[in-house]
Short mmCIF file of C-alpha atoms and ligand atoms in Angstrom, two decimals:
data_model
loop_
_atom_site.label_atom_id
_atom_site.label_comp_id
_atom_site.label_asym_id
_atom_site.label_seq_id
_atom_site.Cartn_x
_atom_site.Cartn_y
_atom_site.Cartn_z
CA MET F 191 131.06 190.88 107.70
CA PRO F 192 131.61 193.40 104.86
CA GLN F 193 130.06 196.87 105.03
CA ALA F 194 127.90 197.78 102.05
CA SER F 195 128.04 201.52 102.84
CA LYS F 196 131.64 201.96 101.63
CA ILE F 197 130.96 200.53 98.14
CA LEU F 198 130.32 203.01 95.35
CA SER F 199 126.95 202.60 93.63
CA LEU F 200 126.97 201.10 90.12
CA GLN F 201 125.02 204.17 89.01
CA THR F 202 127.87 206.51 90.01
CA ARG F 203 130.43 205.13 87.56
CA PRO F 204 131.30 201.76 85.97
CA ARG F 205 133.17 199.36 88.23
CA SER F 206 136.67 198.31 87.13
CA VAL F 207 137.28 194.61 87.57
CA SER F 208 140.18 192.16 87.38
CA ILE F 209 139.73 188.42 87.00
CA LEU F 210 142.42 186.07 88.28
CA GLY F 211 141.72 182.75 86.56
CA ALA F 212 139.63 184.29 83.75
CA THR F 213 139.77 181.21 81.51
CA GLY F 214 138.38 178.74 84.08
CA SER F 215 134.78 177.81 84.73
CA VAL F 216 134.17 180.62 87.27
CA GLY F 217 136.27 183.04 85.21
CA ARG F 218 134.25 182.36 82.05
CA SER F 219 130.94 182.83 83.88
CA THR F 220 132.25 186.14 85.23
CA ILE F 221 133.26 187.23 81.72
CA ASP F 222 129.80 186.24 80.49
CA LEU F 223 128.14 188.48 83.11
CA ILE F 224 130.44 191.41 82.39
CA SER F 225 129.87 191.06 78.65
CA GLY F 226 126.14 191.51 79.28
CA HIS F 227 126.71 194.68 81.34
CA ARG F 228 129.39 196.63 79.45
CA ASP F 229 127.90 199.91 80.74
CA LYS F 230 128.45 198.89 84.36
CA PHE F 231 131.82 197.11 84.31
CA HIS F 232 135.14 197.43 82.52
CA VAL F 233 138.10 195.14 82.74
CA THR F 234 141.54 195.98 84.13
CA ALA F 235 143.46 192.68 84.25
CA LEU F 236 142.73 189.12 83.12
CA THR F 237 144.96 186.17 83.98
CA ALA F 238 145.30 182.50 83.00
CA HIS F 239 147.77 179.64 83.37
CA ARG F 240 148.29 178.28 79.84
CA ASN F 241 145.16 178.98 77.81
CA VAL F 242 146.61 181.73 75.61
CA ASP F 243 143.92 181.64 72.92
CA LEU F 244 140.97 182.11 75.25
CA LEU F 245 142.79 184.68 77.39
CA ALA F 246 143.68 186.76 74.34
CA LYS F 247 140.12 186.55 73.01
CA GLN F 248 138.64 187.63 76.35
CA ALA F 249 141.13 190.49 76.67
CA ARG F 250 140.45 191.72 73.12
CA ASP F 251 136.66 191.42 73.44
CA LEU F 252 136.55 193.31 76.73
CA GLN F 253 139.41 195.70 75.96
CA ALA F 254 141.31 194.78 79.11
CA SER F 255 144.31 196.89 80.12
CA VAL F 256 146.53 193.84 80.63
CA ALA F 257 146.43 190.06 80.06
CA VAL F 258 148.79 187.83 82.03
CA ILE F 259 149.74 184.23 81.34
CA ALA F 260 151.33 182.38 84.29
CA ASP F 261 153.50 180.12 82.15
CA GLU F 262 156.43 182.36 81.13
CA LYS F 263 157.22 180.20 78.10
CA LEU F 264 153.95 181.38 76.55
CA TYR F 265 154.75 185.10 76.68
CA GLY F 266 155.64 185.24 72.96
CA ASP F 267 152.40 183.49 71.98
CA LEU F 268 150.31 185.84 74.09
CA LYS F 269 152.09 188.92 72.79
CA LYS F 270 151.49 187.77 69.22
CA ALA F 271 147.81 186.98 69.92
CA LEU F 272 147.32 190.48 71.34
CA ASP F 273 149.20 192.26 68.58
CA GLY F 274 147.44 195.47 67.57
CA SER F 275 144.75 195.14 70.26
CA GLY F 276 146.17 197.74 72.65
CA VAL F 277 146.11 195.14 75.47
CA LYS F 278 149.43 194.80 77.30
CA ALA F 279 150.81 191.25 77.56
CA ALA F 280 152.71 189.95 80.58
CA ALA F 281 153.81 186.53 81.84
CA GLY F 282 154.97 184.70 84.95
CA HIS F 283 153.89 184.28 88.55
CA LYS F 284 155.27 187.72 89.50
CA ALA F 285 153.20 189.34 86.75
CA ILE F 286 150.08 187.60 88.12
CA LEU F 287 150.81 189.13 91.53
CA GLU F 288 151.26 192.55 89.90
CA ALA F 289 147.92 192.11 88.14
CA ALA F 290 146.30 191.30 91.48
CA GLU F 291 147.65 194.59 92.86
CA MET F 292 146.59 196.82 89.96
CA PRO F 293 144.21 199.60 90.97
CA CYS F 294 140.60 198.50 90.39
CA ASP F 295 137.31 198.27 92.28
CA TRP F 296 136.70 194.52 92.28
CA VAL F 297 138.85 191.41 91.94
CA MET F 298 137.58 187.92 91.17
CA ALA F 299 139.94 185.36 92.80
CA ALA F 300 139.19 182.30 90.64
CA ILE F 301 142.54 180.55 90.27
CA VAL F 302 142.22 176.91 91.28
CA GLY F 303 144.30 175.61 94.19
CA ALA F 304 146.68 176.96 96.82
CA VAL F 305 148.77 178.49 94.02
CA GLY F 306 146.19 181.29 94.26
CA ILE F 307 147.09 182.20 97.87
CA GLU F 308 149.57 184.96 97.04
CA SER F 309 147.49 186.68 94.37
CA THR F 310 144.34 186.57 96.52
CA LEU F 311 146.32 187.96 99.44
CA LYS F 312 147.81 190.75 97.30
CA ALA F 313 144.32 191.85 96.22
CA ILE F 314 143.14 191.78 99.83
CA GLN F 315 146.18 193.74 101.02
CA GLN F 316 145.28 196.51 98.54
CA GLY F 317 141.94 196.85 100.37
CA ARG F 318 139.94 195.81 97.30
CA THR F 319 136.54 194.20 97.10
CA VAL F 320 137.55 190.59 96.52
CA ALA F 321 135.08 188.00 95.26
CA LEU F 322 136.50 184.75 96.57
CA ALA F 323 136.00 181.59 94.53
CA ASN F 324 139.48 180.19 95.20
CA LYS F 325 138.46 178.35 98.38
CA GLU F 326 141.77 176.49 98.64
CA SER F 327 143.57 179.77 99.39
CA LEU F 328 141.27 180.50 102.33
CA VAL F 329 141.35 176.90 103.60
CA SER F 330 145.13 176.88 103.45
CA ALA F 331 145.89 180.35 104.82
CA GLY F 332 142.58 181.37 106.43
CA PRO F 333 143.75 183.17 109.58
CA PHE F 334 146.34 185.20 107.60
CA MET F 335 143.77 186.09 104.93
CA MET F 336 141.18 187.18 107.46
CA GLU F 337 143.80 189.20 109.36
CA ALA F 338 144.76 190.91 106.08
CA VAL F 339 141.07 191.71 105.45
CA ARG F 340 140.85 193.37 108.88
CA LYS F 341 144.10 195.31 108.43
CA SER F 342 143.46 196.57 104.88
CA GLY F 343 139.71 197.12 105.19
CA ALA F 344 139.17 194.88 102.15
CA THR F 345 135.70 193.51 101.45
CA LEU F 346 135.65 189.73 101.05
CA LEU F 347 132.56 188.39 99.27
CA PRO F 348 132.01 184.62 99.02
CA VAL F 349 131.41 183.22 95.52
CA ASP F 350 131.03 179.56 96.48
CA SER F 351 127.28 179.04 96.08
CA GLU F 352 126.85 177.69 99.62
CA HIS F 353 128.76 180.51 101.31
CA ASN F 354 127.16 183.06 99.04
CA ALA F 355 123.76 181.70 100.12
CA VAL F 356 124.70 181.89 103.80
CA PHE F 357 126.03 185.42 103.27
CA GLN F 358 122.70 186.48 101.75
CA VAL F 359 120.70 185.34 104.81
CA PHE F 360 123.26 185.75 107.63
CA ASP F 361 122.18 188.57 109.93
CA ALA F 362 125.56 189.72 111.23
CA GLU F 363 123.89 192.06 113.73
CA GLN F 364 122.15 189.09 115.34
CA ARG F 365 125.14 186.76 115.59
CA GLU F 366 124.07 185.51 119.02
CA GLY F 367 120.69 184.64 117.50
CA ILE F 368 122.28 182.26 114.99
CA SER F 369 122.26 178.66 116.17
CA ARG F 370 124.00 177.12 113.16
CA ILE F 371 124.54 177.29 109.43
CA ILE F 372 123.65 174.36 107.20
CA LEU F 373 125.69 173.81 104.05
CA THR F 374 123.88 171.77 101.45
CA ALA F 375 125.65 169.15 99.36
CA SER F 376 124.35 167.54 96.19
CA GLY F 377 126.24 164.36 97.02
CA GLY F 378 127.99 164.40 93.66
CA PRO F 379 127.77 161.76 90.93
CA PHE F 380 128.24 158.75 93.22
CA LEU F 381 125.85 159.56 96.06
CA ARG F 382 124.00 156.23 95.90
CA ARG F 383 127.05 154.04 95.30
CA THR F 384 128.67 152.01 98.07
CA ARG F 385 132.41 152.40 98.68
CA ASP F 386 132.94 149.01 97.04
CA GLU F 387 131.25 150.29 93.89
CA LEU F 388 133.78 153.14 93.69
CA GLU F 389 136.68 150.78 93.04
CA ASN F 390 137.10 151.46 89.31
CA ILE F 391 135.79 155.00 88.91
CA THR F 392 137.54 156.84 86.06
CA PRO F 393 138.37 160.58 85.92
CA GLU F 394 135.83 160.94 83.08
CA GLU F 395 133.06 159.59 85.34
CA ALA F 396 134.16 161.61 88.37
CA VAL F 397 134.14 164.99 86.61
CA LYS F 398 130.53 164.54 85.44
CA HIS F 399 128.66 166.40 88.15
CA PRO F 400 124.88 165.81 88.05
CA ASN F 401 123.88 169.47 88.63
CA TRP F 402 126.83 171.85 88.26
CA SER F 403 129.23 172.51 85.41
CA MET F 404 132.65 173.13 87.00
CA GLY F 405 136.40 172.73 86.55
CA ALA F 406 137.96 169.25 86.87
CA LYS F 407 139.48 169.67 90.34
CA ILE F 408 136.34 170.87 92.13
CA SER F 409 134.27 168.25 90.28
CA VAL F 410 136.46 165.46 91.70
CA ASP F 411 136.30 167.15 95.12
CA SER F 412 132.50 167.07 94.86
CA ALA F 413 132.56 163.36 94.06
CA THR F 414 134.69 162.53 97.13
CA MET F 415 132.86 165.15 99.23
CA MET F 416 136.25 166.75 99.94
CA ASN F 417 134.66 169.84 98.43
CA LYS F 418 132.20 169.94 101.35
CA SER F 419 135.06 169.30 103.71
CA LEU F 420 136.96 172.32 102.33
CA GLU F 421 133.71 174.32 102.51
CA ILE F 422 133.27 173.57 106.22
CA ILE F 423 136.72 175.07 106.82
CA GLU F 424 135.99 177.95 104.44
CA ALA F 425 132.76 178.73 106.34
CA ALA F 426 134.54 178.57 109.71
CA TYR F 427 136.95 181.32 108.59
CA LEU F 428 134.49 183.43 106.60
CA PHE F 429 131.74 183.53 109.21
CA ASN F 430 133.96 183.05 112.28
CA LEU F 431 132.04 179.99 113.47
CA PRO F 432 133.20 176.84 115.27
CA SER F 433 132.92 173.46 113.54
CA GLU F 434 129.91 172.48 115.75
CA LYS F 435 127.88 175.35 114.29
CA ILE F 436 128.47 174.25 110.70
CA ASP F 437 126.30 171.35 109.59
CA VAL F 438 126.06 169.61 106.24
CA LEU F 439 122.91 168.12 104.69
CA ILE F 440 122.61 166.17 101.46
CA HIS F 441 120.22 167.95 99.10
CA PRO F 442 120.46 166.20 95.72
CA GLN F 443 118.49 168.85 93.77
CA SER F 444 121.03 171.71 94.45
CA ILE F 445 118.24 174.29 94.70
CA VAL F 446 118.51 175.35 98.33
CA HIS F 447 122.09 176.55 98.29
CA SER F 448 122.48 176.72 102.08
CA MET F 449 120.68 177.88 105.21
CA VAL F 450 121.05 179.79 108.45
CA GLU F 451 119.11 178.58 111.48
CA TYR F 452 118.22 181.09 114.20
CA ILE F 453 117.54 180.32 117.88
CA ASP F 454 113.81 181.08 117.46
CA GLY F 455 113.51 178.14 115.06
CA SER F 456 113.48 180.22 111.85
CA ILE F 457 115.54 178.79 109.02
CA LEU F 458 116.42 181.23 106.22
CA SER F 459 117.68 179.89 102.94
CA GLN F 460 118.65 181.16 99.51
CA MET F 461 117.33 179.22 96.53
CA GLY F 462 118.02 179.31 92.85
CA ALA F 463 118.88 177.20 89.84
CA PRO F 464 122.31 175.58 90.06
CA ASP F 465 124.09 178.20 87.95
CA MET F 466 127.24 179.91 89.20
CA ARG F 467 126.27 183.12 87.40
CA THR F 468 123.81 183.85 90.23
CA PRO F 469 126.32 183.92 93.13
CA ILE F 470 128.94 185.57 90.91
CA ALA F 471 126.46 188.29 89.89
CA TYR F 472 125.58 188.82 93.54
CA THR F 473 129.23 189.58 94.36
CA LEU F 474 129.84 191.55 91.15
CA ALA F 475 127.05 194.04 91.83
CA TRP F 476 127.00 193.88 95.64
CA PRO F 477 125.31 195.56 97.46
CA GLN F 478 123.11 196.07 94.40
CA ARG F 479 121.83 193.38 92.01
CA VAL F 480 122.20 192.84 88.26
CA ASN F 481 120.29 190.47 86.01
CA THR F 482 121.96 187.37 84.60
CA THR F 483 121.40 185.32 81.48
CA GLY F 484 121.73 182.20 83.60
CA ALA F 485 119.07 179.64 84.39
CA THR F 486 116.27 180.68 86.75
CA LEU F 487 114.07 178.51 88.89
CA ASN F 488 110.58 177.79 87.60
CA LEU F 489 108.49 177.26 90.71
CA ASN F 490 105.43 176.42 88.59
CA GLU F 491 107.11 173.19 87.64
CA LYS F 492 106.62 170.37 90.11
CA LEU F 493 109.55 170.90 92.38
CA SER F 494 110.46 168.48 95.13
CA LEU F 495 113.15 169.32 97.62
CA SER F 496 114.67 166.61 99.77
CA PHE F 497 117.23 166.70 102.55
CA GLU F 498 119.03 163.86 104.27
CA PRO F 499 121.87 163.56 106.76
CA ILE F 500 125.29 162.85 105.39
CA ASP F 501 126.80 159.42 106.03
CA THR F 502 130.29 160.35 107.19
CA ASN F 503 131.46 156.71 107.08
CA ARG F 504 130.60 156.70 103.39
CA PHE F 505 132.22 160.14 102.93
CA PRO F 506 135.20 160.18 105.36
CA ALA F 507 136.44 163.53 104.00
CA ILE F 508 133.99 165.29 106.33
CA HIS F 509 135.81 163.85 109.38
CA LEU F 510 139.09 165.24 108.04
CA ALA F 511 137.67 168.78 107.95
CA ARG F 512 136.36 168.53 111.51
CA GLN F 513 139.70 167.08 112.69
CA SER F 514 141.63 169.85 110.92
CA LEU F 515 139.54 172.59 112.51
CA ARG F 516 139.92 170.93 115.93
CA GLU F 517 143.71 170.64 115.61
CA GLY F 518 144.01 174.19 114.27
CA LEU F 519 146.51 176.17 112.23
CA GLY F 520 148.51 174.05 109.79
CA TYR F 521 146.11 171.10 109.56
CA PRO F 522 143.76 172.67 107.00
CA THR F 523 146.86 173.69 104.98
CA ALA F 524 148.14 170.11 104.97
CA LEU F 525 144.71 168.65 104.23
CA ASN F 526 144.26 170.95 101.24
CA ALA F 527 147.78 170.36 99.88
CA ALA F 528 147.50 166.57 100.21
CA ASN F 529 144.12 166.60 98.49
CA GLU F 530 145.43 168.71 95.59
CA ILE F 531 148.23 166.21 94.97
CA ALA F 532 145.88 163.24 95.30
CA VAL F 533 143.29 164.72 92.91
CA GLU F 534 145.99 165.54 90.37
CA ALA F 535 147.31 161.96 90.60
CA PHE F 536 143.78 160.60 90.14
CA LEU F 537 143.16 162.83 87.10
CA GLN F 538 146.43 161.51 85.64
CA LYS F 539 145.25 157.95 86.36
CA LYS F 540 148.07 157.38 88.84
CA LEU F 541 145.80 156.90 91.86
CA LYS F 542 142.51 155.07 92.44
CA PHE F 543 139.46 157.21 93.15
CA ARG F 544 138.84 155.47 96.48
CA ALA F 545 142.37 156.25 97.68
CA ILE F 546 142.03 160.06 97.40
CA GLU F 547 140.81 160.65 100.98
CA ASN F 548 143.24 158.02 102.24
CA VAL F 549 146.20 160.06 100.94
CA SER F 550 145.00 163.11 102.89
CA GLU F 551 144.42 161.04 106.01
CA GLN F 552 147.92 159.56 105.86
CA VAL F 553 149.52 162.97 105.29
CA LEU F 554 147.78 164.37 108.40
CA GLN F 555 149.13 161.40 110.38
CA LYS F 556 152.69 161.50 109.03
CA LEU F 557 153.36 165.23 108.99
CA LYS F 558 155.29 166.65 111.95
CA PHE F 559 153.38 169.87 112.60
CA LYS F 560 155.45 172.85 113.79
CA ALA F 561 154.35 176.24 115.10
CA ILE F 562 153.05 178.53 112.36
CA SER F 563 153.70 182.21 112.81
CA ASN F 564 153.60 183.71 109.34
CA ILE F 565 152.52 183.09 105.77
CA ASN F 566 155.94 181.67 104.82
CA ASP F 567 155.39 178.91 107.40
CA ILE F 568 152.16 178.11 105.54
CA PHE F 569 154.05 177.85 102.23
CA SER F 570 156.70 175.55 103.84
CA LEU F 571 154.04 173.33 105.37
CA ASP F 572 152.13 173.20 102.09
CA ALA F 573 155.32 172.05 100.30
CA GLU F 574 156.07 169.45 102.98
CA ALA F 575 152.52 168.06 102.84
CA ARG F 576 152.76 167.81 99.02
CA ALA F 577 156.05 165.90 99.25
CA ILE F 578 154.60 163.44 101.79
CA ALA F 579 151.47 163.02 99.65
CA ALA F 580 153.62 162.18 96.63
CA ASP F 581 155.46 159.52 98.70
CA VAL F 582 152.18 158.08 99.96
CA ILE F 583 150.87 157.85 96.39
CA GLN F 584 154.08 156.17 95.27
CA ALA F 585 153.77 153.64 98.09
CA LEU F 586 150.16 152.87 97.16
CA LYS F 587 151.14 151.84 93.61
P1 LIG W 1 139.12 175.79 86.46
O1 LIG W 1 140.08 174.67 86.52
O2 LIG W 1 138.01 175.73 85.50
O3 LIG W 1 139.93 177.17 86.19
C1 LIG W 1 141.06 177.50 86.93
C2 LIG W 1 141.63 178.83 86.48
O4 LIG W 1 142.88 179.03 87.17
C3 LIG W 1 141.96 178.89 84.99
O5 LIG W 1 141.84 180.21 84.55
C4 LIG W 1 143.42 178.44 84.96
O6 LIG W 1 144.09 178.87 83.76
C5 LIG W 1 143.95 179.15 86.20
N1 LIG W 1 145.14 178.50 86.76
C6 LIG W 1 145.33 177.18 86.95
N2 LIG W 1 146.56 176.96 87.46
C7 LIG W 1 147.15 178.16 87.57
C8 LIG W 1 148.45 178.58 87.97
N3 LIG W 1 149.39 177.71 88.38
N4 LIG W 1 148.72 179.91 87.96
C9 LIG W 1 147.81 180.81 87.53
N5 LIG W 1 146.56 180.47 87.12
C10 LIG W 1 146.25 179.15 87.14
O7 LIG W 1 138.60 175.99 87.95
P2 LIG W 1 137.15 176.51 88.43
O8 LIG W 1 136.80 177.76 87.70
O9 LIG W 1 136.22 175.38 88.45
O10 LIG W 1 137.46 176.86 89.95
C11 LIG W 1 138.21 177.99 90.32
C12 LIG W 1 138.12 178.14 91.83
O11 LIG W 1 136.76 178.42 92.18
C13 LIG W 1 138.49 176.87 92.60
O12 LIG W 1 139.12 177.21 93.78
C14 LIG W 1 137.14 176.21 92.90
O13 LIG W 1 137.16 175.43 94.06
C15 LIG W 1 136.27 177.45 93.09
N6 LIG W 1 134.87 177.23 92.81
C16 LIG W 1 134.47 176.83 91.56
C17 LIG W 1 133.14 176.63 91.26
C18 LIG W 1 132.71 176.24 89.89
O14 LIG W 1 131.49 176.20 89.62
N7 LIG W 1 133.59 175.98 88.96
C19 LIG W 1 132.11 176.79 92.30
C20 LIG W 1 132.62 177.26 93.55
C21 LIG W 1 133.96 177.46 93.80
P3 LIG W 1 144.09 177.93 82.42
O15 LIG W 1 142.65 177.94 81.92
O16 LIG W 1 145.02 178.63 81.51
O17 LIG W 1 144.53 176.58 82.86
#
């Protein structure tokens, strides 16, 4: 668990921050928080994939040192958009990695997908405080990431609302007193639908989450419950817990963000409105706190909280997470890669919603797993799993 004592107080001097994936849902919420606290934070680097206009606006507004667009073809557009602003423009994957390594106090890793592995790892290797939203990078390369955290002395702070909640109530000095953690799941937009009723779900329906406003990929993951599956793996690495100590409960209101149960029967939870600005603000100011302009919970309103066990036959993705953790290194990488390809195919209307988990399941069965000894083996396995997933999708047509 990270040590608060080595972090400089916000009162001492403003914190310099870089945001990888600044134009996404998490990135925009982070920008919103920083914009409200210009005295406490200033921006070093901002990155995006293709959204030049928003990236340039963010960089100008916050007077960033550098703005990086991943798609090299857009360098000219970015340079033009930043003309006269004093913000340096850069482009390409290598430039994103350089941005991740730039000296600063705090890095938000909010790129979506395993494409964020290298940049997240670079920030960790510099020993930075890294706020981790990019769960796919940890799921895919968890042991290497956690080893890099140990080696560099980096501070890894979970942004995912569930893991952030656990982090807030996890007493690391009483690890043996913790009986389990309980991740809550809203159940997504199709919680009460049978599998038969999922036959003709469209991308437009799947991205409409009932409680959270998020990017397209994670919204689809929430609808299939693959998001919870990835979160089980994420929690196993972050909190160093076996699969049996990580439970999931359906909690449709998304108010209790997760819980830690202790052996004396106490259950500690963190609650709040479903607004990502709360967990992001917690990591941004950690170990202090800053106010947000986000929604807050009004406990004077009639508030009912309900919890129910998850039906894993209805949501088979949960089994895939447990299987991947049981089988070990390589399986979570393949599961994540296969899911990324399947979700992309679904969003492009090339795959049925109901087939998403099936693609991942088939990839885990078909892939010939080899020994993994370094991060390059992870990249090779990721590529292999993607190729098999593409074949499986083709065969399903
Ligand atoms: P979005 O799709 O909204 O944003 C993704 C960001 O990554 C954008 O800035 C995008 O740039 C950038 N990006 C995409 N592809 C590449 C690439 N190939 N190279 C470089 N940058 C790239 O995602 P979210 O903000 O929803 O999610 C980000 C991460 O946070 C995910 O891992 C997700 O699981 C996690 N997370 C998200 C939550 C949420 O509420 N949204 C909650 C908890 C976790 P561009 O805009 O130019 O495409």
